Each structure stands twice: as C-alpha cells, then as structure tokens.
Amino acid sequence: MHSAGTITHAERLDRLAEVAVKVGLGLAPGQELVMTASVDALDLSRRITEHAYRAGARLVTTLLSDDRATLARYRLAPEESFDTAPGWLFDGMAAAFRGGAARLAIVGEDPSLLAGQDPDKIARANRARSQAYRPALDLISTSTINWALVAAATPAWARAVFPDTTDEVAMARLWDAIFAASRIDAADPVAAWAAHNRGLMTRRNMLNERRYAALHFRGPGTDLRVGLADGHAWMGGLTTAKNGLTGNPNIPTEEVFTTPHAARTEGVVAATKPLAYQGTLIRDIRVRFEDGVIVDAEASAGGEVLRRMIGTDEGARRLGEVALVPDSNPISRSGVLFLNTLFDENAASHIALGQAYSKCFLDKDLSDEALAARGANRSLIHVDWMIGSAETDVDGIAADGTAEPLMRRGEWVR
C-alpha cells in the first residue's frame, strides 16, 4: 500500500485499531471482547486485539467468516440447510454479552456475493439467522452493552467499488476512503472524534428541544411524512450503554437519528443510493407507505430480494429509524459509493425498515409493552437505506401542524 503524507499504511491501520477500541467501544479494563471479522480482515482484527489488551481487556475472542465457505453452502448444502442457523453460537454470544462482554464487528463483505443465488434460499437463511441471533441482537439494539462497527477493505469489496482499475489500486483507494471517513488521517484521530462528537451533540440537542411530531421529506420521487414515536429522543455520535461505558457504535458516523412511530408514516419515497443487502445489490428502491406500512415496493434490480426482505415479518414493512445527515459530510463529498451501509447511510439522510432502537426515548428501560404503546416497531430485521441528497428538503412538523424548515437542498438551516 501507499502512504498518506508521511504516515504509512501500517500506521494508519494501527490508528484505526486504536480508534475502534478507544473511540468506538470505550473498552473498560477487565472487560471481554467478542469480535467478528472476515478472513480478509485478519490484519486489522489482530491490531484491534493488541489495542484491546493494551486497554486492559481480559479476553478477546474473534470469530472469522469466509465468503468462499458461504458460497459453498448455497451451491452444495441440502435444501433443509437454509432453515437452519448455528443457534448454539448465537446463544454463546448472548451469554457473553449478558456476562458483560463488548461486541465489535469488522465489516467489509462482498456486496454482490449472493447475487447469483436463489432468493428463496437467501430469505430463508436470513430469517433463520435473524431468529437465532435475536437474543444477542436485543442486547445490542437496547445498548445493554458497548458495541461498535468498523470497516476493513477486502479485495471483493474493493473490486465492486472501483471496478475499472487493478485490484492493487482498488484496495489502496478503498483503504484511503475508509481512513478518511473514519478520521484516521487527522493529526490526532481521537481528538478529531471528540470534536466531531461535540458537533453531533449540538445538533441532537436542538432536535430534542424542538420536539417535532413528524418530519416531512421532499425530493425527486419523494413526498414522505414520517411521524415520530411518542416521547422519542434524538441520538447521534456518542452513546452511553447501560453498562455505563461510552463510545461511538459506528465508525464512521455523520447522523443524528430517532425512532419513528410504527403507524404514522405516509407517502412515497425513492432511494437515492443502491442498497447492498446480504450479498445482493438492490437499485432504485421506490415504496409507498399507508398507515405506517409499505403497501407497494419496487426496484430496478434486486426487487425479489427486496420483497422477501420486507416479508420477513410484520414489522419488516414498517420503519424503525429515521436519520438526518447533511449532504456536505465527508463521506458524501468523497464521491465514493461504498456499497456498504455503514458508510452509505452516513452519506445521506436515511430511514430503516424493521426493529426500532429502544434507547431513542426520553424514558429509559421501557418494557416491550410500553415501547409498543409509544410506537416503537419490532422486527427481526433492521435495514437502513438512503433517501437524502442535495435535492432533498426536510421540514420539522410541530404538534400543532406547523412546518419549520430543517434542511434545504440537503443542508441544515436550523
């Protein structure tokens, strides 16, 4: 790889590992860490392991995945395989989290890995995995534990993002984009993250003071009113988990977000970027909501996977998150379509189908029944897709119906 200025690739990779542990997780001395990564991300996972032990981790356990093994399943496994998931593994992860372990995932999957596979098998495998993973996911989505996502460039991902160049150049360019978006090239990345978090906190404080009842999105193909959950709270940047540890769950992040009301979204919305979902690239998503539920859905590519995704369960057709992101953010300015939700969702305002975040409420530790009464959605999935751009306007709608401009042409005005 090449260097950025006088900083070598190895030094930047080490900085990313340090940011993952100190900024992302806020790992505590004596805490265990459960990490997942692709075999293509071994270098970063080893460096994160080193930084975790330097920070006082008691034990780091890394679970590795392999795209070739995943494809072998779809080509060779018996039919009944696709209704099965390793429940024993996910039960063990949930037990680790209940015991106080932190969670870190290194993402970098091939966005088109399953493009040629049977959509029915994909949907069944995803449903089985989601059901088995649910106990562990609940501990993450409720911020019971501290957790974080970071990214590593992988050959298949780099080829998908930069298809018109050599593999070596594609990997170098993708690493450059990851480092820049993750604030690794700053003189002091940890200090740069502290300053960025202060800006996000100012924005979310403003939204929490305004107490909007709904947001109205307008843009090409979009006229969408998203009602917000009763007693919702805006989040973004730093999150303090129920175990008292504070970190940035997403490295990078540019969003402030909250929980919509599951029954109060109306209108039409068009995606402004493709969605890479479980190895399939879904392009030009257009959906229509009535009473909070998707009643029409189409896409120019990957439509069958989209329909199966929203058919996962009843909650998969409803919103679990709405997020605001200015178009001028570094990820958007890079001009790179990452084909990875961790990055692309932070390039634009977005919505997510499926499970709501229980942490996005003024009252904490609400029961499932109380969350449902406030409008929080429940589902096996949580899938973000982008609806913002430089052509998108957003209004905040007060409880009395008064509209106030929040964003114009993708930029904050308040």
mmCIF file with all atom_site columns, C-alpha atoms in Angstrom, residues 64 88 101 107 120 128 137 161 165 171 176 180 183-184 201 240 264 269 282 298 310 338 343 371 395:
data_model
loop_
_atom_site.group_PDB
_atom_site.id
_atom_site.type_symbol
_atom_site.label_atom_id
_atom_site.label_alt_id
_atom_site.label_comp_id
_atom_site.label_asym_id
_atom_site.label_entity_id
_atom_site.label_seq_id
_atom_site.pdbx_PDB_ins_code
_atom_site.Cartn_x
_atom_site.Cartn_y
_atom_site.Cartn_z
_atom_site.occupancy
_atom_site.B_iso_or_equiv
_atom_site.pdbx_formal_charge
_atom_site.auth_seq_id
_atom_site.auth_comp_id
_atom_site.auth_asym_id
_atom_site.auth_atom_id
_atom_site.pdbx_PDB_model_num
ATOM 1  C CA . LEU A 1 64  ? -13.930 -15.477 11.494  1.00 0.00 ? 64  LEU A CA 1
ATOM 2  C CA . TRP A 1 88  ? -25.512 -22.624 19.797  1.00 0.00 ? 88  TRP A CA 1
ATOM 3  C CA . ALA A 1 101 ? -18.596 -8.613  27.086  1.00 0.00 ? 101 ALA A CA 1
ATOM 4  C CA . VAL A 1 107 ? -17.376 -5.195  8.099   1.00 0.00 ? 107 VAL A CA 1
ATOM 5  C CA . ASP A 1 120 ? -35.723 -18.014 -1.615  1.00 0.00 ? 120 ASP A CA 1
ATOM 6  C CA . ALA A 1 128 ? -33.251 -18.415 10.404  1.00 0.00 ? 128 ALA A CA 1
ATOM 7  C CA . LEU A 1 137 ? -29.159 -8.604  18.977  1.00 0.00 ? 137 LEU A CA 1
ATOM 8  C CA . VAL A 1 161 ? -16.441 -0.113  -5.552  1.00 0.00 ? 161 VAL A CA 1
ATOM 9  C CA . THR A 1 165 ? -8.848  -0.423  -12.130 1.00 0.00 ? 165 THR A CA 1
ATOM 10 C CA . MET A 1 171 ? -7.603  -1.801  -2.493  1.00 0.00 ? 171 MET A CA 1
ATOM 11 C CA . ASP A 1 176 ? -7.827  5.679   1.601   1.00 0.00 ? 176 ASP A CA 1
ATOM 12 C CA . ALA A 1 180 ? -10.569 9.485   5.532   1.00 0.00 ? 180 ALA A CA 1
ATOM 13 C CA . ARG A 1 183 ? -10.954 10.476  10.622  1.00 0.00 ? 183 ARG A CA 1
ATOM 14 C CA . ILE A 1 184 ? -7.747  8.442   10.771  1.00 0.00 ? 184 ILE A CA 1
ATOM 15 C CA . MET A 1 201 ? -24.372 16.634  20.214  1.00 0.00 ? 201 MET A CA 1
ATOM 16 C CA . THR A 1 240 ? -23.620 5.599   26.797  1.00 0.00 ? 240 THR A CA 1
ATOM 17 C CA . ARG A 1 264 ? -47.586 7.139   11.302  1.00 0.00 ? 264 ARG A CA 1
ATOM 18 C CA . VAL A 1 269 ? -40.115 7.655   -1.084  1.00 0.00 ? 269 VAL A CA 1
ATOM 19 C CA . ILE A 1 282 ? -30.892 -3.521  -4.721  1.00 0.00 ? 282 ILE A CA 1
ATOM 20 C CA . GLU A 1 298 ? -40.362 -1.910  -6.404  1.00 0.00 ? 298 GLU A CA 1
ATOM 21 C CA . ILE A 1 310 ? -39.965 -6.787  3.740   1.00 0.00 ? 310 ILE A CA 1
ATOM 22 C CA . PHE A 1 338 ? -19.206 2.325   -0.843  1.00 0.00 ? 338 PHE A CA 1
ATOM 23 C CA . PHE A 1 343 ? -20.698 4.211   5.001   1.00 0.00 ? 343 PHE A CA 1
ATOM 24 C CA . LEU A 1 371 ? -42.300 0.683   23.766  1.00 0.00 ? 371 LEU A CA 1
ATOM 25 C CA . ASP A 1 395 ? -39.321 20.132  7.400   1.00 0.00 ? 395 ASP A CA 1
#
